[in-house]
Amino acid sequence: NDMKADIKLSKRLKMVASFISEGTFFADIGSDHAYLPCYICLKDEKARAIAGEVREGPYHRAEETVAAYQLSDKVEVRLGDGLQIINSDEGVKELVVAGMGGGLISQIIESGKEKLTTIDRLVLQPNNSAHNVRKLLLNLGYSLTHEKILEDNNHIYEILVADKINNEPFLWNNVEVEKQLLFGPYLMEEKSPVFLKKWKIEREKLMKVIHQMKNAKHIDYEKLAYYETQLKWMEEILT
Ligand code: SAM
């Protein structure tokens, strides 16, 4: 019997996993090895999961992990694009989309939004453009309830958790909403050392971009003004 007792997850995926409710039925879209659903289902007796993959290679890797941990009665691997692999009548309660760009995550959710009817919680981990994802959540009527920022393997990651609840927590400030979308309403309140580190790096990058734009032959003044506003916000948040 070569069943392994436990799966070693990255710090990032462990944090993602910590937001999945106990004993729930969830889908992990873009699951790759299916480590996350297998990790959760090994620890949580009642949890059940669907691991979705759009590519053959990762789909087979996911199948192998499920077999290796003897989880085939708990984790089902499905091949397909985004939320298409979810059936509206099977009662999936929570959704994970992690380890992709914020643009792709937003596109996956936006284009599958008819599948969200049974889904109470979204746990999203965009590798970049988290502001895209926050904006989408706002438009879809999910309330952002938790945000985390962490450093793992020399990368800084953000995790966004949104719940389908009627009472939006006091969160979005009319005057500051664009700023909150960029930095994250909770994260900018908390201002953790990792958050400050991230925005120092982003400020440096943006300063270079602005410098290059100003030296270009044709200057896109609208874009430049937008970037300069963002830079000003970064300066504010860092002081
Ligand atoms: N979620 C895992 C994690 O956070 O470590 C794996 C992230 S991996 C970088 C991204 C995975 O998403 C790849 O395996 C890719 O094939 C899959 N993917 C990309 N677009 C997808 C889509 N539209 N539907 C399902 N899976 C997708």
CSV table of C-alpha atoms and ligand atoms in Angstrom, one decimal:
chain,number,residue,atom,x,y,z
A,1,ASN,CA,0.0,0.0,0.0
A,2,ASP,CA,1.7,3.1,-1.2
A,3,MET,CA,-0.9,5.5,0.1
A,4,LYS,CA,0.7,8.6,1.4
A,5,ALA,CA,-0.7,10.1,4.6
A,6,ASP,CA,-0.4,13.7,3.8
A,7,ILE,CA,0.2,16.1,0.9
A,8,LYS,CA,2.8,18.8,1.2
A,9,LEU,CA,1.2,22.0,0.0
A,10,SER,CA,3.0,25.4,-0.5
A,11,LYS,CA,2.4,28.1,2.0
A,12,ARG,CA,0.3,29.9,-0.6
A,13,LEU,CA,-2.0,26.9,-1.3
A,14,LYS,CA,-2.3,26.2,2.4
A,15,MET,CA,-3.6,29.7,2.9
A,16,VAL,CA,-6.1,29.2,0.0
A,17,ALA,CA,-7.2,25.9,1.5
A,18,SER,CA,-7.8,27.5,4.9
A,19,PHE,CA,-10.7,29.5,3.4
A,20,ILE,CA,-12.6,26.5,2.3
A,21,SER,CA,-15.4,25.7,4.8
A,22,GLU,CA,-15.4,22.4,6.6
A,23,GLY,CA,-17.3,19.6,5.0
A,24,THR,CA,-18.2,21.5,1.9
A,25,PHE,CA,-18.5,20.6,-1.8
A,26,PHE,CA,-16.2,22.7,-3.8
A,27,ALA,CA,-14.6,23.0,-7.2
A,28,ASP,CA,-11.0,23.9,-7.9
A,29,ILE,CA,-10.7,25.3,-11.4
A,30,GLY,CA,-7.3,25.1,-13.0
A,31,SER,CA,-6.3,22.5,-10.4
A,32,ASP,CA,-3.1,21.2,-12.2
A,33,HIS,CA,-2.0,18.3,-9.9
A,34,ALA,CA,-5.2,18.5,-7.9
A,35,TYR,CA,-3.0,18.9,-4.8
A,36,LEU,CA,-5.3,21.4,-3.2
A,37,PRO,CA,-8.6,19.4,-3.4
A,38,CYS,CA,-6.7,16.2,-2.4
A,39,TYR,CA,-5.1,18.0,0.6
A,40,ILE,CA,-8.4,19.2,1.8
A,41,CYS,CA,-10.3,15.9,1.3
A,42,LEU,CA,-7.6,14.0,3.1
A,43,LYS,CA,-7.9,16.2,6.2
A,44,ASP,CA,-11.7,16.8,6.1
A,45,GLU,CA,-13.8,13.6,6.2
A,46,LYS,CA,-16.9,15.2,4.8
A,47,ALA,CA,-15.4,17.4,2.1
A,48,ARG,CA,-16.0,16.6,-1.6
A,49,ALA,CA,-14.4,18.3,-4.6
A,50,ILE,CA,-14.3,18.6,-8.3
A,51,ALA,CA,-10.9,19.4,-9.9
A,52,GLY,CA,-11.3,21.1,-13.2
A,53,GLU,CA,-8.5,21.3,-15.9
A,54,VAL,CA,-8.6,22.6,-19.4
A,55,ARG,CA,-5.4,20.9,-20.5
A,56,GLU,CA,-4.8,17.2,-21.0
A,57,GLY,CA,-1.4,17.0,-19.2
A,58,PRO,CA,-2.5,18.6,-16.0
A,59,TYR,CA,-5.8,16.7,-16.2
A,60,HIS,CA,-3.9,13.4,-16.2
A,61,ARG,CA,-1.6,14.6,-13.4
A,62,ALA,CA,-4.7,15.4,-11.4
A,63,GLU,CA,-6.1,11.9,-12.0
A,64,GLU,CA,-2.8,10.4,-10.9
A,65,THR,CA,-2.8,12.3,-7.6
A,66,VAL,CA,-6.4,11.3,-6.9
A,67,ALA,CA,-5.5,7.7,-7.5
A,68,ALA,CA,-2.3,7.8,-5.5
A,69,TYR,CA,-4.2,9.1,-2.4
A,70,GLN,CA,-7.2,6.8,-3.0
A,71,LEU,CA,-9.5,9.7,-3.1
A,72,SER,CA,-11.6,8.8,-6.2
A,73,ASP,CA,-14.8,8.7,-4.1
A,74,LYS,CA,-14.2,12.2,-3.0
A,75,VAL,CA,-12.4,14.1,-5.7
A,76,GLU,CA,-13.7,14.0,-9.2
A,77,VAL,CA,-11.4,15.3,-12.0
A,78,ARG,CA,-13.0,16.8,-15.0
A,79,LEU,CA,-11.6,18.0,-18.3
A,80,GLY,CA,-13.0,21.3,-19.6
A,81,ASP,CA,-12.8,25.1,-19.8
A,82,GLY,CA,-13.5,27.1,-16.7
A,83,LEU,CA,-16.8,26.7,-15.0
A,84,GLN,CA,-18.3,24.7,-17.9
A,85,ILE,CA,-17.4,21.5,-16.0
A,86,ILE,CA,-19.8,22.4,-13.2
A,87,ASN,CA,-23.4,21.3,-13.5
A,88,SER,CA,-25.9,23.9,-12.1
A,89,ASP,CA,-27.9,21.2,-10.3
A,90,GLU,CA,-25.1,19.4,-8.5
A,91,GLY,CA,-24.9,21.9,-5.7
A,92,VAL,CA,-21.3,23.0,-5.7
A,93,LYS,CA,-21.0,25.4,-2.7
A,94,GLU,CA,-17.5,27.0,-3.0
A,95,LEU,CA,-15.1,27.7,-5.7
A,96,VAL,CA,-11.3,28.1,-5.9
A,97,VAL,CA,-9.4,29.7,-8.8
A,98,ALA,CA,-5.8,30.1,-7.9
A,99,GLY,CA,-2.4,30.6,-9.4
A,100,MET,CA,-3.4,32.4,-12.5
A,101,GLY,CA,-3.4,36.0,-13.7
A,102,GLY,CA,-6.2,38.2,-12.4
A,103,GLY,CA,-7.4,38.8,-16.0
A,104,LEU,CA,-7.8,35.1,-16.6
A,105,ILE,CA,-9.5,34.5,-13.3
A,106,SER,CA,-11.9,37.3,-14.0
A,107,GLN,CA,-12.6,35.9,-17.5
A,108,ILE,CA,-13.2,32.4,-16.2
A,109,ILE,CA,-15.7,33.6,-13.6
A,110,GLU,CA,-17.4,36.2,-15.8
A,111,SER,CA,-17.9,33.8,-18.7
A,112,GLY,CA,-19.3,31.1,-16.4
A,113,LYS,CA,-21.4,33.3,-14.2
A,114,GLU,CA,-24.6,31.3,-14.8
A,115,LYS,CA,-22.9,28.5,-12.8
A,116,LEU,CA,-22.6,30.7,-9.7
A,117,THR,CA,-26.2,30.2,-8.5
A,118,THR,CA,-25.3,27.6,-5.9
A,119,ILE,CA,-21.9,29.0,-5.0
A,120,ASP,CA,-21.8,30.9,-1.7
A,121,ARG,CA,-18.0,31.5,-1.6
A,122,LEU,CA,-15.2,32.3,-4.0
A,123,VAL,CA,-11.6,31.9,-3.0
A,124,LEU,CA,-9.4,33.5,-5.6
A,125,GLN,CA,-5.7,33.9,-5.8
A,126,PRO,CA,-4.7,36.1,-8.7
A,127,ASN,CA,-0.9,36.2,-9.4
A,128,ASN,CA,-1.3,39.7,-10.7
A,129,SER,CA,-4.0,42.4,-11.3
A,130,ALA,CA,-6.0,41.7,-8.2
A,131,HIS,CA,-7.8,44.9,-8.9
A,132,ASN,CA,-9.5,43.3,-11.9
A,133,VAL,CA,-10.8,40.5,-9.6
A,134,ARG,CA,-12.0,43.0,-7.0
A,135,LYS,CA,-13.9,44.9,-9.6
A,136,LEU,CA,-15.5,41.8,-10.9
A,137,LEU,CA,-16.7,40.8,-7.4
A,138,LEU,CA,-18.2,44.2,-6.9
A,139,ASN,CA,-20.1,43.8,-10.2
A,140,LEU,CA,-21.2,40.3,-9.5
A,141,GLY,CA,-22.6,41.2,-6.1
A,142,TYR,CA,-20.3,39.0,-4.0
A,143,SER,CA,-19.0,40.7,-0.9
A,144,LEU,CA,-15.3,40.7,-0.4
A,145,THR,CA,-15.0,39.3,3.2
A,146,HIS,CA,-11.3,38.5,3.6
A,147,GLU,CA,-8.0,39.4,2.0
A,148,LYS,CA,-4.6,38.0,2.7
A,149,ILE,CA,-1.2,38.9,1.4
A,150,LEU,CA,1.8,36.6,1.9
A,151,GLU,CA,5.2,35.9,0.7
A,152,ASP,CA,6.1,32.4,-0.4
A,153,ASN,CA,9.1,31.3,-2.5
A,154,ASN,CA,10.2,34.9,-3.2
A,155,HIS,CA,6.8,35.8,-4.6
A,156,ILE,CA,4.1,38.0,-3.0
A,157,TYR,CA,0.6,36.6,-3.4
A,158,GLU,CA,-2.8,38.0,-2.6
A,159,ILE,CA,-5.8,35.9,-1.7
A,160,LEU,CA,-9.3,37.3,-2.0
A,161,VAL,CA,-12.4,35.7,-0.4
A,162,ALA,CA,-15.9,36.7,-1.4
A,163,ASP,CA,-19.2,35.6,0.0
A,164,LYS,CA,-22.7,35.8,-1.3
A,165,ILE,CA,-24.2,37.7,1.5
A,166,ASN,CA,-26.9,40.4,1.5
A,167,ASN,CA,-25.4,42.8,3.9
A,168,GLU,CA,-22.3,44.1,2.3
A,169,PRO,CA,-19.8,44.8,5.1
A,170,PHE,CA,-18.8,48.4,5.4
A,171,LEU,CA,-16.1,48.3,2.8
A,172,TRP,CA,-16.3,50.5,-0.3
A,173,ASN,CA,-15.8,54.2,0.3
A,174,ASN,CA,-17.3,56.2,-2.6
A,175,VAL,CA,-14.3,58.6,-2.7
A,176,GLU,CA,-11.7,55.9,-2.4
A,177,VAL,CA,-13.1,53.0,-4.3
A,178,GLU,CA,-10.5,53.1,-7.1
A,179,LYS,CA,-7.8,53.1,-4.6
A,180,GLN,CA,-9.4,50.3,-2.6
A,181,LEU,CA,-9.7,48.2,-5.8
A,182,LEU,CA,-6.0,48.6,-6.4
A,183,PHE,CA,-4.7,48.0,-2.9
A,184,GLY,CA,-7.5,46.0,-1.4
A,185,PRO,CA,-9.8,47.5,1.2
A,186,TYR,CA,-8.6,45.2,4.0
A,187,LEU,CA,-5.0,45.0,3.0
A,188,MET,CA,-4.6,48.8,2.9
A,189,GLU,CA,-6.1,49.1,6.4
A,190,GLU,CA,-3.8,46.4,7.7
A,191,LYS,CA,-0.6,47.6,5.9
A,192,SER,CA,1.4,44.5,6.8
A,193,PRO,CA,5.1,44.4,6.1
A,194,VAL,CA,4.5,42.2,3.1
A,195,PHE,CA,2.0,44.7,1.7
A,196,LEU,CA,4.5,47.5,2.1
A,197,LYS,CA,7.2,45.4,0.5
A,198,LYS,CA,4.9,44.7,-2.5
A,199,TRP,CA,3.9,48.3,-3.1
A,200,LYS,CA,7.5,49.5,-2.8
A,201,ILE,CA,8.4,47.1,-5.6
A,202,GLU,CA,5.4,48.2,-7.6
A,203,ARG,CA,6.2,51.8,-7.1
A,204,GLU,CA,9.7,51.2,-8.5
A,205,LYS,CA,8.3,49.5,-11.5
A,206,LEU,CA,5.8,52.2,-12.1
A,207,MET,CA,8.4,54.9,-11.8
A,208,LYS,CA,10.4,53.2,-14.6
A,209,VAL,CA,7.3,52.8,-16.8
A,210,ILE,CA,6.4,56.5,-16.4
A,211,HIS,CA,9.9,57.5,-17.1
A,212,GLN,CA,9.9,55.5,-20.3
A,213,MET,CA,6.5,56.9,-21.3
A,214,LYS,CA,7.7,60.4,-20.9
A,215,ASN,CA,10.6,59.8,-23.2
A,216,ALA,CA,8.6,58.1,-25.9
A,217,LYS,CA,8.1,59.8,-29.3
A,218,HIS,CA,4.3,59.7,-28.9
A,219,ILE,CA,3.1,60.2,-25.5
A,220,ASP,CA,-0.2,58.7,-24.4
A,221,TYR,CA,-1.2,61.5,-22.0
A,222,GLU,CA,-4.3,59.8,-20.8
A,223,LYS,CA,-2.5,56.7,-19.8
A,224,LEU,CA,0.3,58.7,-18.3
A,225,ALA,CA,-2.1,60.7,-16.2
A,226,TYR,CA,-3.6,57.5,-14.9
A,227,TYR,CA,-0.2,56.0,-14.0
A,228,GLU,CA,0.8,59.2,-12.3
A,229,THR,CA,-2.4,59.0,-10.2
A,230,GLN,CA,-1.6,55.5,-9.3
A,231,LEU,CA,2.0,56.5,-8.4
A,232,LYS,CA,0.6,59.2,-6.1
A,233,TRP,CA,-1.6,56.7,-4.3
A,234,MET,CA,1.4,54.4,-3.9
A,235,GLU,CA,3.4,57.3,-2.4
A,236,GLU,CA,0.5,58.0,0.0
A,237,ILE,CA,0.1,54.4,1.1
A,238,LEU,CA,3.8,54.1,1.7
A,239,THR,CA,4.1,57.0,4.0
B,1,SAM,N1,-4.4,26.1,-9.1
B,1,SAM,C1,-3.0,25.6,-9.0
B,1,SAM,C2,-2.2,26.4,-8.1
B,1,SAM,O1,-2.7,27.4,-7.7
B,1,SAM,O2,-1.1,26.0,-7.8
B,1,SAM,C3,-2.4,25.5,-10.4
B,1,SAM,C4,-2.1,26.8,-11.0
B,1,SAM,S1,-1.4,26.5,-12.7
B,1,SAM,C5,-0.3,27.8,-12.8
B,1,SAM,C6,-2.8,27.1,-13.7
B,1,SAM,C7,-3.6,25.9,-14.2
B,1,SAM,O3,-4.8,26.4,-14.7
B,1,SAM,C8,-2.9,25.2,-15.4
B,1,SAM,O4,-2.8,23.8,-15.1
B,1,SAM,C9,-3.9,25.4,-16.6
B,1,SAM,O5,-3.9,24.3,-17.4
B,1,SAM,C10,-5.2,25.7,-15.9
B,1,SAM,N2,-6.1,26.6,-16.7
B,1,SAM,C11,-5.8,27.7,-17.4
B,1,SAM,N3,-7.0,28.2,-17.9
B,1,SAM,C12,-8.0,27.4,-17.5
B,1,SAM,C13,-9.4,27.3,-17.8
B,1,SAM,N4,-10.0,28.2,-18.6
B,1,SAM,N5,-10.1,26.3,-17.3
B,1,SAM,C14,-9.5,25.4,-16.5
B,1,SAM,N6,-8.2,25.4,-16.2
B,1,SAM,C15,-7.4,26.3,-16.7
